[in-house]
């Protein structure tokens, strides 16, 4: 009897799963006019990025402004930020599953979908940073030399791809069971949810270790780097999700309550202050004690020997994050949606600058030869970066377009609404 039931279940899945995939394709390609306009814009930006990358592959990294002195630029800066954005998605999972917040549980999938899109962008930024992308197979275990567990780059490859697979499994399983009208079996997703919480912390910790383990770059040699990464990740992730929830509620008509927005706003109030405190602590340690390794920090914050390229960037970041903190500390800021969106956008952009241009580039200036070679991204780098961001937003948009109707049992309504539009 057991074998008969197993055979029947397998046969049922063989029929239902293709239907599930077909419905996902239909949902992702059907929508109102503003959905098509948004996707058209993202596709155009993505194609601009693809063209710029093709030129870079043809002509080499000479089309970028990176040099032997500054070998990591805008691509790795965005990679670092995206790892944090992926880790920040866990701030939806922790209240839902560890603290049993039922209202947060209803929208937790937004954080998991954000993690998937962010990891896709991470992989994209790593790919375009390779001078010879055709040699990426050296990173594949069993084919190339993986250098595990010695290499921190190897650990980064493992944790990022592992986190991507975890979130794909969790979201895919929950959506498939909802599509079938069945209650999810906890043993098939709950252990993976708890694992993803620890894994989210590990992906940014490993990335921080990758930097602070480089002894030749004293700007990164601080024990505070990993906690600082996590604190800023728990600012940018909730900031993006809050704005996404407000857009989904307004445009898609999805009944998202106020409780998740209040919870994430409360998290941001704390984490943005911790993040700013860590920046102040770093600045105090560097400048009050002085020493031979102060040059990179001096170049970043005040300029060095007439070179000031990064000074406007870092002070813009500090100003944005400070203003965002002031707005978030305003009583009941979550009731004033324009103010809340402004605070989230300021925090998001501020963290992007602080973790990107304000963290990666200064470590290379001055160089190990004590030469000052400044770096600002070239037009090709900006085009490729915009293209990868467009790809990530397309992934996130399509994932939302597929997930929300299935989770709210409104697939037929969404399809008919799209045809009418």
Coordinates of N, CA and C in Angstrom, one line a residue, residues 27-129:
X27 N 2.1 34.0 -15.5 CA 2.0 35.1 -14.6 C 3.2 36.1 -14.8
X28 N 4.3 35.6 -15.1 CA 5.5 36.5 -15.3 C 5.5 37.2 -16.6
X29 N 4.6 36.9 -17.5 CA 4.6 37.5 -18.8 C 3.2 38.3 -19.1
X30 N 2.4 38.3 -18.0 CA 1.1 38.9 -18.2 C 0.9 40.0 -17.1
X31 N 0.5 41.2 -17.4 CA 0.3 42.2 -16.4 C -0.3 43.5 -17.0
X32 N -0.5 44.5 -16.2 CA -1.0 45.8 -16.7 C 0.0 46.6 -17.4
X33 N -0.4 47.7 -17.9 CA 0.5 48.5 -18.8 C 1.8 48.9 -18.0
X34 N 1.7 49.3 -16.7 CA 2.8 49.8 -16.0 C 3.8 48.7 -15.8
X35 N 3.4 47.4 -15.7 CA 4.3 46.3 -15.6 C 5.1 46.2 -16.8
X36 N 4.5 46.3 -18.0 CA 5.2 46.2 -19.3 C 6.2 47.4 -19.4
X37 N 5.7 48.6 -19.0 CA 6.6 49.7 -19.1 C 7.8 49.6 -18.2
X38 N 7.6 49.1 -17.0 CA 8.7 48.9 -16.1 C 9.7 47.8 -16.6
X39 N 9.2 46.7 -17.1 CA 10.0 45.7 -17.6 C 10.8 46.1 -18.9
X40 N 10.1 46.9 -19.7 CA 10.7 47.4 -20.9 C 11.9 48.3 -20.6
X41 N 11.7 49.2 -19.6 CA 12.8 50.1 -19.1 C 14.0 49.2 -18.6
X42 N 13.7 48.3 -17.8 CA 14.8 47.4 -17.2 C 15.5 46.6 -18.3
X43 N 14.7 46.1 -19.3 CA 15.3 45.4 -20.4 C 16.3 46.3 -21.2
X44 N 15.8 47.5 -21.4 CA 16.7 48.4 -22.2 C 18.0 48.7 -21.4
X45 N 17.9 49.0 -20.1 CA 19.1 49.2 -19.3 C 20.0 48.0 -19.3
X46 N 19.4 46.8 -19.2 CA 20.2 45.6 -19.2 C 20.9 45.4 -20.5
X47 N 20.3 45.7 -21.6 CA 20.9 45.5 -22.9 C 22.1 46.6 -23.1
X48 N 21.9 47.8 -22.5 CA 23.0 48.7 -22.5 C 24.2 48.2 -21.8
X49 N 23.9 47.5 -20.6 CA 25.0 46.9 -19.8 C 25.7 45.8 -20.6
X50 N 24.8 44.9 -21.2 CA 25.4 43.8 -22.0 C 26.3 44.3 -23.1
X51 N 25.9 45.4 -23.8 CA 26.7 45.9 -24.9 C 28.1 46.4 -24.3
X52 N 28.0 47.2 -23.2 CA 29.2 47.7 -22.6 C 30.1 46.5 -22.1
X53 N 29.5 45.5 -21.6 CA 30.4 44.3 -21.2 C 31.0 43.6 -22.4
X54 N 30.3 43.6 -23.5 CA 30.8 43.0 -24.7 C 32.0 43.8 -25.2
X55 N 31.9 45.1 -25.1 CA 33.1 45.9 -25.4 C 34.2 45.7 -24.5
X56 N 33.9 45.5 -23.2 CA 35.0 45.3 -22.2 C 35.7 43.9 -22.5
X57 N 34.9 42.9 -22.8 CA 35.5 41.6 -23.1 C 36.4 41.7 -24.3
X58 N 35.9 42.5 -25.3 CA 36.7 42.6 -26.6 C 38.0 43.4 -26.4
X59 N 37.9 44.5 -25.7 CA 39.0 45.4 -25.6 C 39.8 45.2 -24.3
X60 N 39.3 44.4 -23.4 CA 40.0 44.2 -22.1 C 39.6 45.2 -21.1
X61 N 40.2 45.1 -19.9 CA 39.9 45.9 -18.7 C 40.4 47.3 -18.9
X62 N 41.1 47.6 -20.0 CA 41.6 49.0 -20.3 C 40.4 49.9 -20.4
X63 N 39.2 49.5 -20.7 CA 38.1 50.4 -20.9 C 37.6 50.8 -19.5
X64 N 38.0 50.2 -18.4 CA 37.7 50.6 -17.1 C 38.8 51.6 -16.6
X65 N 38.6 52.2 -15.5 CA 39.6 53.1 -14.9 C 40.4 52.4 -13.8
X66 N 40.3 51.1 -13.7 CA 41.1 50.3 -12.8 C 42.5 50.2 -13.3
X67 N 43.4 50.1 -12.4 CA 44.9 50.0 -12.8 C 45.5 48.9 -11.9
X68 N 46.8 48.7 -12.1 CA 47.6 47.8 -11.3 C 47.6 48.3 -9.8
X69 N 47.4 49.6 -9.6 CA 47.4 50.1 -8.3 C 46.1 50.0 -7.6
X70 N 45.0 50.2 -8.4 CA 43.6 50.1 -7.9 C 43.0 49.0 -8.7
X71 N 43.1 47.8 -8.3 CA 42.6 46.6 -9.1 C 41.2 46.2 -8.8
X72 N 40.6 46.8 -7.7 CA 39.2 46.5 -7.4 C 38.5 47.9 -7.4
X73 N 37.4 48.0 -8.2 CA 36.7 49.2 -8.4 C 35.2 49.1 -8.1
X74 N 34.4 49.7 -9.0 CA 33.0 49.8 -8.9 C 32.3 48.4 -8.8
X75 N 32.8 47.5 -9.6 CA 32.2 46.1 -9.6 C 32.3 45.5 -8.2
X76 N 33.5 45.4 -7.6 CA 33.6 44.8 -6.3 C 32.9 45.6 -5.2
X77 N 32.9 46.9 -5.4 CA 32.1 47.8 -4.5 C 30.7 47.4 -4.5
X78 N 30.1 47.2 -5.6 CA 28.7 46.8 -5.7 C 28.5 45.4 -5.2
X79 N 29.5 44.5 -5.5 CA 29.4 43.1 -5.0 C 29.3 43.1 -3.5
X80 N 30.1 43.9 -2.8 CA 30.1 44.0 -1.4 C 28.8 44.4 -0.9
X81 N 28.2 45.5 -1.5 CA 26.9 46.0 -1.1 C 25.8 44.9 -1.3
X82 N 25.9 44.2 -2.4 CA 24.9 43.2 -2.7 C 24.9 42.0 -1.7
X83 N 26.1 41.7 -1.3 CA 26.1 40.6 -0.3 C 25.4 41.1 1.0
X84 N 25.6 42.3 1.4 CA 24.9 42.8 2.5 C 23.4 42.9 2.3
X85 N 23.0 43.3 1.1 CA 21.5 43.3 0.8 C 20.9 42.0 0.9
X86 N 21.6 40.9 0.4 CA 21.1 39.6 0.5 C 21.0 39.1 1.9
X87 N 22.0 39.5 2.7 CA 22.0 39.1 4.1 C 20.9 39.9 4.9
X88 N 20.6 41.2 4.4 CA 19.6 42.0 5.1 C 18.2 41.4 4.9
X89 N 18.0 40.6 3.9 CA 16.7 40.0 3.7 C 16.3 39.1 4.9
X90 N 17.3 38.6 5.7 CA 17.0 37.7 6.8 C 16.2 38.5 7.9
X91 N 16.2 39.8 7.9 CA 15.5 40.6 8.9 C 14.0 40.4 8.7
X92 N 13.5 39.8 7.6 CA 12.1 39.4 7.5 C 11.9 38.0 8.1
X93 N 12.9 37.2 8.0 CA 12.8 35.8 8.5 C 12.9 35.7 10.0
X94 N 13.8 36.4 10.6 CA 14.0 36.3 12.1 C 12.7 36.6 12.9
X95 N 12.0 37.8 12.6 CA 10.8 38.0 13.4 C 9.7 37.0 13.1
X96 N 9.7 36.5 11.8 CA 8.6 35.6 11.5 C 8.8 34.2 12.1
X97 N 10.0 33.7 12.1 CA 10.2 32.3 12.5 C 10.8 32.2 13.9
X98 N 11.6 33.1 14.3 CA 12.2 33.0 15.7 C 11.2 33.6 16.7
X99 N 10.5 34.7 16.4 CA 9.6 35.3 17.3 C 8.2 35.1 17.0
X100 N 7.9 34.3 16.0 CA 6.5 33.9 15.7 C 5.6 35.1 15.4
X101 N 6.1 36.0 14.7 CA 5.3 37.2 14.3 C 4.4 36.8 13.1
X102 N 3.1 36.6 13.4 CA 2.2 36.1 12.3 C 2.1 37.0 11.2
X103 N 2.0 38.3 11.4 CA 1.8 39.3 10.3 C 3.1 39.4 9.5
X104 N 4.2 39.3 10.1 CA 5.5 39.3 9.3 C 5.6 38.0 8.5
X105 N 5.0 36.9 9.1 CA 5.1 35.6 8.4 C 4.4 35.7 7.0
X106 N 3.4 36.6 6.9 CA 2.7 36.7 5.6 C 3.5 37.3 4.5
X107 N 4.5 38.1 4.9 CA 5.3 38.8 3.8 C 6.7 38.4 3.9
X108 N 7.1 37.3 4.6 CA 8.5 37.0 4.7 C 9.1 36.6 3.4
X109 N 8.3 36.2 2.5 CA 8.8 35.7 1.2 C 9.5 36.9 0.4
X110 N 9.1 38.1 0.7 CA 9.7 39.3 0.1 C 11.2 39.3 0.4
X111 N 11.6 39.0 1.7 CA 13.0 39.0 2.0 C 13.7 37.9 1.3
X112 N 13.1 36.7 1.2 CA 13.7 35.6 0.5 C 13.9 35.9 -1.0
X113 N 12.9 36.5 -1.6 CA 13.1 36.8 -3.0 C 14.1 37.9 -3.2
X114 N 14.2 38.9 -2.3 CA 15.2 39.9 -2.4 C 16.6 39.2 -2.3
X115 N 16.8 38.2 -1.4 CA 18.1 37.6 -1.3 C 18.4 36.9 -2.6
X116 N 17.5 36.3 -3.2 CA 17.8 35.6 -4.5 C 18.2 36.6 -5.6
X117 N 17.5 37.7 -5.7 CA 17.9 38.7 -6.7 C 19.2 39.3 -6.4
X118 N 19.5 39.6 -5.1 CA 20.8 40.2 -4.7 C 22.0 39.2 -5.0
X119 N 21.8 37.9 -4.7 CA 22.9 37.0 -5.0 C 23.1 36.9 -6.5
X120 N 22.0 36.9 -7.3 CA 22.2 36.9 -8.8 C 23.0 38.1 -9.2
X121 N 22.8 39.3 -8.6 CA 23.6 40.5 -8.9 C 25.0 40.3 -8.4
X122 N 25.2 39.7 -7.3 CA 26.6 39.4 -6.8 C 27.4 38.6 -7.8
X123 N 26.8 37.5 -8.3 CA 27.4 36.7 -9.3 C 27.7 37.5 -10.6
X124 N 26.8 38.4 -10.9 CA 27.0 39.2 -12.1 C 28.2 40.1 -12.0
X125 N 28.3 40.8 -10.8 CA 29.4 41.7 -10.6 C 30.8 40.9 -10.5
X126 N 30.8 39.7 -10.0 CA 32.0 38.9 -10.0 C 32.4 38.6 -11.4
X127 N 31.4 38.2 -12.2 CA 31.7 37.8 -13.6 C 32.3 38.9 -14.4
X128 N 31.7 40.1 -14.3 CA 32.2 41.2 -15.1 C 33.5 41.7 -14.6
X129 N 33.9 41.4 -13.4 CA 35.2 41.8 -12.9 C 36.3 40.9 -13.3

